[in-house]
């Protein structure tokens, strides 16, 4: 069910022309910074992959991919990608990329099961990135270092945006705060995961929540994560589970937490088998991607996705993602947005 968040006293700080120019500025500057910061080169990405290879991202494991038959392949079914988490790792092996280097791409996807609101659209665009690491770098300290470098690129992009459009004032903190999902649960035991995110982001401004996908002490997950890309079950050096997480910020325009990126160190052979068993998905071991990983044909890697429209929305102080990208919205939502001064494309 679509739910519209109604910001208080919303004002568009940029007109349509300035908004389009701002989107171009942010996308070009940020991806150049990301590429330099993490030593990534751009590659071309697929919009769809063949069904049954285990390459498509399963997200939370319940979303249905958009599928269509391919006439010239005997009506074999293709799936529009959800994201490229597993495809990128296959590409690292194909390109023979060494440790310390990686790839990024402009990922475009359709997520037909999204519940449409200010942040969620049927159309998803993100910078999908993946880098080769060594087995020794499969640790929490390395993960945190990469998060800090990504956040630094976000801060530089915010600075450029505010310099270009002085009516936009910076709001992101200088540092990002790290917390494990279990510690967050202990801090706010009576709150839901979303309420916990709101509370911690309001307190610190920018937060990386570690350990997304594994069960916490209350028997529940902070949030879902497919079992075959992020490593959320390995015990880190601090004794807690998880080598992955989400970058979130406090977004004053909407008065709530706002996820910008999902990322993590990827599963190795051991954590893949462990997580497939835990999720009751052991039959996936026979799929192409999983066979390649279990046969040690894929490199150790770290990767994630950074929302393009979401980053532009935040840095341009927009109230709805439909002010940044062209998508389909309920007519009632369009009407209400127009009344509040949010012009959906």
Short mmCIF file of C-alpha atoms in Angstrom, two decimals:
data_model
loop_
_atom_site.label_atom_id
_atom_site.label_comp_id
_atom_site.label_asym_id
_atom_site.label_seq_id
_atom_site.Cartn_x
_atom_site.Cartn_y
_atom_site.Cartn_z
CA UNK A 1 0.00 0.00 0.00
CA UNK A 2 1.38 3.39 -1.03
CA UNK A 3 2.06 5.74 1.88
CA UNK A 4 3.07 9.35 1.35
CA UNK A 5 5.31 11.07 3.89
CA UNK A 6 4.18 14.70 4.09
CA UNK A 7 7.07 17.02 4.93
CA UNK A 8 6.27 20.07 7.04
CA UNK A 9 6.46 23.46 5.27
CA UNK A 10 8.12 21.94 2.21
CA UNK A 11 9.82 24.31 -0.24
CA UNK A 12 11.46 23.51 -3.56
CA UNK A 13 14.86 25.17 -3.43
CA UNK A 14 15.56 24.55 -7.11
CA UNK A 15 13.30 24.93 -10.13
CA UNK A 16 12.97 22.20 -12.76
CA UNK A 17 15.91 23.41 -14.84
CA UNK A 18 18.21 23.78 -11.84
CA UNK A 19 17.12 20.36 -10.58
CA UNK A 20 18.08 18.65 -13.83
CA UNK A 21 21.42 20.47 -13.84
CA UNK A 22 21.95 19.50 -10.20
CA UNK A 23 21.25 15.83 -10.95
CA UNK A 24 23.88 15.89 -13.71
CA UNK A 25 26.40 17.65 -11.46
CA UNK A 26 25.95 15.19 -8.59
CA UNK A 27 26.02 12.04 -10.71
CA UNK A 28 29.12 13.03 -12.67
CA UNK A 29 31.07 14.30 -9.66
CA UNK A 30 30.18 11.49 -7.26
CA UNK A 31 30.92 8.62 -9.61
CA UNK A 32 34.29 10.14 -10.49
CA UNK A 33 35.08 10.43 -6.76
CA UNK A 34 33.87 6.91 -6.04
CA UNK A 35 35.96 5.55 -8.89
CA UNK A 36 39.08 7.34 -7.65
CA UNK A 37 38.50 6.57 -3.97
CA UNK A 38 38.05 2.81 -4.43
CA UNK A 39 40.07 2.39 -7.67
CA UNK A 40 37.12 1.25 -9.75
CA UNK A 41 36.71 1.28 -13.53
CA UNK A 42 33.38 1.61 -15.23
CA UNK A 43 31.88 -1.39 -17.03
CA UNK A 44 28.67 -1.92 -18.96
CA UNK A 45 25.94 -3.76 -17.07
CA UNK A 46 22.99 -5.89 -18.19
CA UNK A 47 19.37 -4.83 -17.76
CA UNK A 48 18.30 -8.48 -17.63
CA UNK A 49 19.81 -11.94 -17.13
CA UNK A 50 18.66 -15.47 -17.91
CA UNK A 51 16.42 -17.05 -15.32
CA UNK A 52 17.75 -20.08 -13.45
CA UNK A 53 21.45 -19.18 -13.27
CA UNK A 54 21.33 -17.74 -9.76
CA UNK A 55 22.81 -14.46 -11.01
CA UNK A 56 19.93 -12.10 -10.22
CA UNK A 57 19.87 -10.48 -6.80
CA UNK A 58 17.18 -11.97 -4.55
CA UNK A 59 17.10 -8.92 -2.25
CA UNK A 60 15.00 -10.00 0.75
CA UNK A 61 14.12 -13.27 -0.97
CA UNK A 62 10.44 -12.49 -1.55
CA UNK A 63 10.44 -9.91 -4.36
CA UNK A 64 9.30 -11.18 -7.75
CA UNK A 65 11.51 -10.26 -10.71
CA UNK A 66 9.95 -8.93 -13.89
CA UNK A 67 10.25 -11.74 -16.46
CA UNK A 68 9.70 -12.08 -20.19
CA UNK A 69 10.18 -14.83 -22.82
CA UNK A 70 12.93 -14.54 -25.44
CA UNK A 71 11.49 -15.55 -28.80
CA UNK A 72 14.82 -16.39 -30.44
CA UNK A 73 15.89 -18.61 -27.53
CA UNK A 74 12.89 -20.90 -27.62
CA UNK A 75 10.98 -18.69 -25.18
CA UNK A 76 13.64 -19.07 -22.50
CA UNK A 77 12.81 -16.63 -19.71
CA UNK A 78 14.83 -13.55 -18.88
CA UNK A 79 14.63 -11.62 -15.59
CA UNK A 80 15.03 -7.86 -15.27
CA UNK A 81 17.73 -7.41 -12.63
CA UNK A 82 16.97 -6.33 -9.06
CA UNK A 83 20.61 -5.43 -8.61
CA UNK A 84 23.94 -6.80 -9.79
CA UNK A 85 25.45 -8.15 -6.57
CA UNK A 86 26.35 -11.55 -8.02
CA UNK A 87 26.83 -10.51 -11.66
CA UNK A 88 29.60 -8.12 -10.59
CA UNK A 89 31.55 -10.85 -8.86
CA UNK A 90 31.42 -13.00 -11.97
CA UNK A 91 32.67 -9.98 -13.93
CA UNK A 92 35.63 -9.49 -11.58
CA UNK A 93 36.74 -13.02 -12.44
CA UNK A 94 36.07 -12.54 -16.15
CA UNK A 95 38.10 -9.30 -16.28
CA UNK A 96 40.86 -10.87 -14.14
CA UNK A 97 40.93 -7.89 -11.82
CA UNK A 98 43.49 -8.05 -9.01
CA UNK A 99 43.21 -7.19 -5.30
CA UNK A 100 42.80 -3.49 -4.57
CA UNK A 101 40.91 -2.76 -7.78
CA UNK A 102 37.34 -3.18 -8.97
CA UNK A 103 34.46 -2.12 -11.17
CA UNK A 104 31.38 0.08 -10.98
CA UNK A 105 28.40 0.42 -13.25
CA UNK A 106 25.20 2.36 -13.79
CA UNK A 107 22.59 -0.17 -12.71
CA UNK A 108 18.99 0.27 -13.82
CA UNK A 109 16.35 -2.08 -12.47
CA UNK A 110 12.63 -2.61 -12.09
CA UNK A 111 11.26 -3.71 -8.73
CA UNK A 112 7.59 -4.35 -9.32
CA UNK A 113 6.86 -5.31 -5.70
CA UNK A 114 8.04 -2.05 -4.14
CA UNK A 115 5.57 -0.25 -1.88
CA UNK A 116 5.61 3.21 -3.43
CA UNK A 117 6.36 6.20 -1.22
CA UNK A 118 8.73 9.18 -1.06
CA UNK A 119 11.79 6.91 -1.14
CA UNK A 120 10.69 3.80 -3.05
CA UNK A 121 10.01 3.62 -6.77
CA UNK A 122 9.36 0.91 -9.33
CA UNK A 123 12.49 2.19 -11.08
CA UNK A 124 15.82 1.76 -9.30
CA UNK A 125 19.06 3.38 -10.40
CA UNK A 126 22.25 2.93 -8.44
CA UNK A 127 25.99 2.78 -8.71
CA UNK A 128 26.69 -0.91 -8.30
CA UNK A 129 30.34 -1.47 -7.40
CA UNK A 130 32.55 -4.44 -6.55
CA UNK A 131 36.24 -4.68 -5.67
CA UNK A 132 38.63 -7.61 -5.25
CA UNK A 133 40.08 -8.10 -1.79
CA UNK A 134 42.46 -10.56 -0.16
CA UNK A 135 41.34 -13.15 2.36
CA UNK A 136 43.23 -11.18 5.03
CA UNK A 137 40.99 -8.18 4.34
CA UNK A 138 37.85 -10.09 5.28
CA UNK A 139 37.51 -8.24 8.57
CA UNK A 140 35.51 -5.48 10.20
CA UNK A 141 38.32 -2.92 10.20
CA UNK A 142 38.65 -3.14 6.42
CA UNK A 143 34.87 -2.87 5.98
CA UNK A 144 34.77 0.27 8.13
CA UNK A 145 37.62 1.84 6.18
CA UNK A 146 35.77 1.38 2.89
CA UNK A 147 32.58 2.83 4.42
CA UNK A 148 34.49 5.91 5.57
CA UNK A 149 35.95 6.42 2.09
CA UNK A 150 32.51 6.20 0.49
CA UNK A 151 31.12 8.63 3.04
CA UNK A 152 33.99 11.03 2.34
CA UNK A 153 33.00 11.02 -1.34
CA UNK A 154 29.42 11.82 -0.34
CA UNK A 155 30.61 14.75 1.79
CA UNK A 156 32.70 16.17 -1.05
CA UNK A 157 29.68 15.93 -3.34
CA UNK A 158 27.52 17.74 -0.78
CA UNK A 159 30.11 20.52 -0.57
CA UNK A 160 30.16 20.98 -4.35
CA UNK A 161 26.37 21.00 -4.52
CA UNK A 162 26.07 23.67 -1.82
CA UNK A 163 28.79 25.78 -3.45
CA UNK A 164 26.92 25.59 -6.76
CA UNK A 165 23.51 26.32 -5.22
CA UNK A 166 24.01 28.56 -2.13
CA UNK A 167 20.32 28.26 -1.21
CA UNK A 168 21.05 24.63 -0.28
CA UNK A 169 22.73 24.35 3.13
CA UNK A 170 24.88 21.35 4.15
CA UNK A 171 23.55 19.11 6.91
CA UNK A 172 25.61 15.91 6.86
CA UNK A 173 28.00 15.39 9.82
CA UNK A 174 31.75 15.17 9.27
CA UNK A 175 31.95 11.59 10.54
CA UNK A 176 29.86 8.46 10.17
CA UNK A 177 29.00 6.46 13.30
CA UNK A 178 29.30 2.65 13.40
CA UNK A 179 27.00 0.41 15.39
CA UNK A 180 26.08 -3.28 15.23
CA UNK A 181 22.41 -4.19 14.77
CA UNK A 182 22.54 -6.16 18.04
CA UNK A 183 23.85 -3.17 19.99
CA UNK A 184 21.13 -1.06 18.39
CA UNK A 185 18.53 -3.57 19.56
CA UNK A 186 19.89 -3.41 23.12
CA UNK A 187 19.74 0.40 23.02
CA UNK A 188 16.12 0.45 21.86
CA UNK A 189 14.60 -2.94 22.82
CA UNK A 190 11.01 -1.70 22.61
CA UNK A 191 11.32 -0.16 19.14
CA UNK A 192 10.88 -1.69 15.69
CA UNK A 193 13.94 -1.89 13.40
CA UNK A 194 12.76 1.21 11.51
CA UNK A 195 12.21 3.12 14.74
CA UNK A 196 15.70 2.12 15.89
CA UNK A 197 17.15 3.45 12.65
CA UNK A 198 15.30 6.74 13.12
CA UNK A 199 16.55 7.10 16.69
CA UNK A 200 20.21 6.35 16.00
CA UNK A 201 20.32 8.46 12.83
CA UNK A 202 18.71 11.42 14.59
CA UNK A 203 21.35 11.12 17.32
CA UNK A 204 24.41 10.87 15.04
CA UNK A 205 23.35 12.20 11.62
CA UNK A 206 25.08 9.44 9.64
CA UNK A 207 25.29 5.79 10.69
CA UNK A 208 26.55 2.47 9.37
CA UNK A 209 24.53 -0.40 10.85
CA UNK A 210 26.56 -3.62 10.84
CA UNK A 211 25.16 -7.14 10.62
CA UNK A 212 22.13 -7.02 8.31
CA UNK A 213 20.57 -10.41 7.54
CA UNK A 214 21.41 -12.52 10.57
CA UNK A 215 19.08 -13.15 13.49
CA UNK A 216 19.55 -11.00 16.59
CA UNK A 217 19.12 -11.99 20.25
CA UNK A 218 15.35 -11.48 20.00
CA UNK A 219 15.21 -14.13 17.26
CA UNK A 220 14.45 -11.57 14.55
CA UNK A 221 16.52 -9.96 11.79
CA UNK A 222 17.13 -6.23 11.69
CA UNK A 223 16.36 -6.48 7.96
CA UNK A 224 16.39 -9.17 5.32
CA UNK A 225 19.33 -9.98 3.07
CA UNK A 226 19.72 -12.75 0.52
CA UNK A 227 22.00 -15.55 1.76
CA UNK A 228 24.32 -15.70 -1.25
CA UNK A 229 26.07 -12.35 -1.59
CA UNK A 230 26.72 -10.43 1.67
CA UNK A 231 28.48 -12.24 4.52
CA UNK A 232 26.25 -11.68 7.55
CA UNK A 233 27.06 -14.85 9.48
CA UNK A 234 30.83 -14.73 9.98
CA UNK A 235 31.91 -13.81 13.51
CA UNK A 236 33.96 -10.60 13.33
CA UNK A 237 36.86 -9.77 15.63
CA UNK A 238 34.50 -8.01 18.04
CA UNK A 239 32.64 -11.28 18.62
CA UNK A 240 29.53 -10.18 16.74
CA UNK A 241 28.15 -11.62 13.52
CA UNK A 242 28.35 -9.82 10.23
CA UNK A 243 30.70 -8.25 7.69
CA UNK A 244 28.06 -6.15 5.97
CA UNK A 245 25.69 -3.28 6.63
CA UNK A 246 23.78 -0.20 5.50
CA UNK A 247 24.76 3.48 5.27
CA UNK A 248 21.93 5.64 6.63
CA UNK A 249 21.57 9.33 7.33
CA UNK A 250 19.08 11.51 9.19
CA UNK A 251 17.15 13.43 6.54
CA UNK A 252 15.66 16.62 8.01
CA UNK A 253 13.43 17.33 4.99
CA UNK A 254 11.34 14.23 5.79
CA UNK A 255 12.24 13.96 9.48
CA UNK A 256 13.34 10.33 9.24
CA UNK A 257 16.28 8.03 8.59
CA UNK A 258 17.22 7.49 4.96
CA UNK A 259 19.21 4.57 3.52
CA UNK A 260 21.79 5.53 0.89
CA UNK A 261 23.71 2.29 0.46
CA UNK A 262 23.64 -1.42 1.16
CA UNK A 263 27.05 -3.06 1.06
CA UNK A 264 29.39 -5.60 2.55
CA UNK A 265 32.16 -8.14 2.27
CA UNK A 266 30.82 -10.96 0.13
CA UNK A 267 30.36 -14.58 1.12
CA UNK A 268 33.20 -17.01 0.83
CA UNK A 269 32.64 -20.73 0.37
CA UNK A 270 32.13 -21.41 4.07
CA UNK A 271 29.71 -18.56 4.78
CA UNK A 272 27.74 -19.29 1.59
CA UNK A 273 27.08 -22.87 2.68
CA UNK A 274 26.27 -21.75 6.22
CA UNK A 275 23.83 -19.06 5.12
CA UNK A 276 22.11 -21.23 2.51
CA UNK A 277 21.52 -23.84 5.20
CA UNK A 278 20.27 -21.28 7.70
CA UNK A 279 17.78 -19.90 5.18
CA UNK A 280 16.71 -23.31 3.86
CA UNK A 281 18.03 -22.47 0.37
CA UNK A 282 20.55 -25.29 -0.02
CA UNK A 283 19.15 -26.19 -3.44
CA UNK A 284 20.83 -23.03 -4.80
CA UNK A 285 24.18 -24.81 -4.62
CA UNK A 286 23.40 -26.28 -8.05
CA UNK A 287 23.01 -22.88 -9.75
CA UNK A 288 25.74 -21.45 -11.98
CA UNK A 289 26.88 -18.62 -9.72
CA UNK A 290 26.99 -20.82 -6.66
CA UNK A 291 28.89 -23.60 -8.44
CA UNK A 292 31.51 -21.08 -9.55
CA UNK A 293 31.97 -19.78 -6.02
CA UNK A 294 32.08 -23.24 -4.45
CA UNK A 295 34.69 -24.28 -7.03
CA UNK A 296 36.94 -21.33 -5.97
CA UNK A 297 36.61 -19.69 -9.39
CA UNK A 298 35.46 -16.30 -8.02
CA UNK A 299 37.66 -13.80 -6.15
CA UNK A 300 37.10 -12.60 -2.61
CA UNK A 301 35.30 -9.28 -2.90
CA UNK A 302 33.53 -6.38 -1.26
CA UNK A 303 30.75 -4.46 -2.94
CA UNK A 304 27.45 -2.69 -2.73
CA UNK A 305 24.97 -0.36 -4.31
CA UNK A 306 24.57 3.40 -3.82
CA UNK A 307 21.25 4.89 -4.85
CA UNK A 308 21.70 7.51 -7.58
CA UNK A 309 18.26 9.10 -7.35
CA UNK A 310 18.37 8.82 -3.57
CA UNK A 311 21.71 10.64 -3.32
CA UNK A 312 20.47 13.36 -5.67
CA UNK A 313 17.24 13.65 -3.68
CA UNK A 314 19.13 14.17 -0.42
CA UNK A 315 21.74 16.59 -1.75
CA UNK A 316 19.13 18.68 -3.58
CA UNK A 317 16.81 18.63 -0.53
CA UNK A 318 13.86 17.11 -2.36
CA UNK A 319 10.81 15.66 -0.62
CA UNK A 320 10.04 12.85 -3.08
CA UNK A 321 12.21 10.63 -5.26
CA UNK A 322 9.77 11.33 -8.11
CA UNK A 323 11.21 14.87 -8.23
CA UNK A 324 14.49 13.26 -9.37
CA UNK A 325 13.46 10.38 -11.64
CA UNK A 326 10.66 9.53 -14.06
CA UNK A 327 8.49 6.66 -12.82
CA UNK A 328 4.87 5.63 -12.30
CA UNK A 329 2.98 6.87 -9.24
CA UNK A 330 -0.63 6.57 -8.04
CA UNK A 331 -2.68 9.52 -9.26
CA UNK A 332 -3.72 10.36 -5.70
CA UNK A 333 -0.06 10.55 -4.69
CA UNK A 334 0.68 12.86 -7.61
CA UNK A 335 -2.23 15.10 -6.59
CA UNK A 336 -1.12 15.31 -2.96
CA UNK A 337 2.49 15.97 -3.95
CA UNK A 338 1.41 18.80 -6.25
CA UNK A 339 -0.54 20.37 -3.39
CA UNK A 340 2.59 20.33 -1.21
CA UNK A 341 4.83 21.79 -3.93
CA UNK A 342 6.54 18.53 -4.88
CA UNK A 343 6.56 18.37 -8.68
CA UNK A 344 6.87 14.73 -9.73
CA UNK A 345 8.52 14.19 -13.09
#
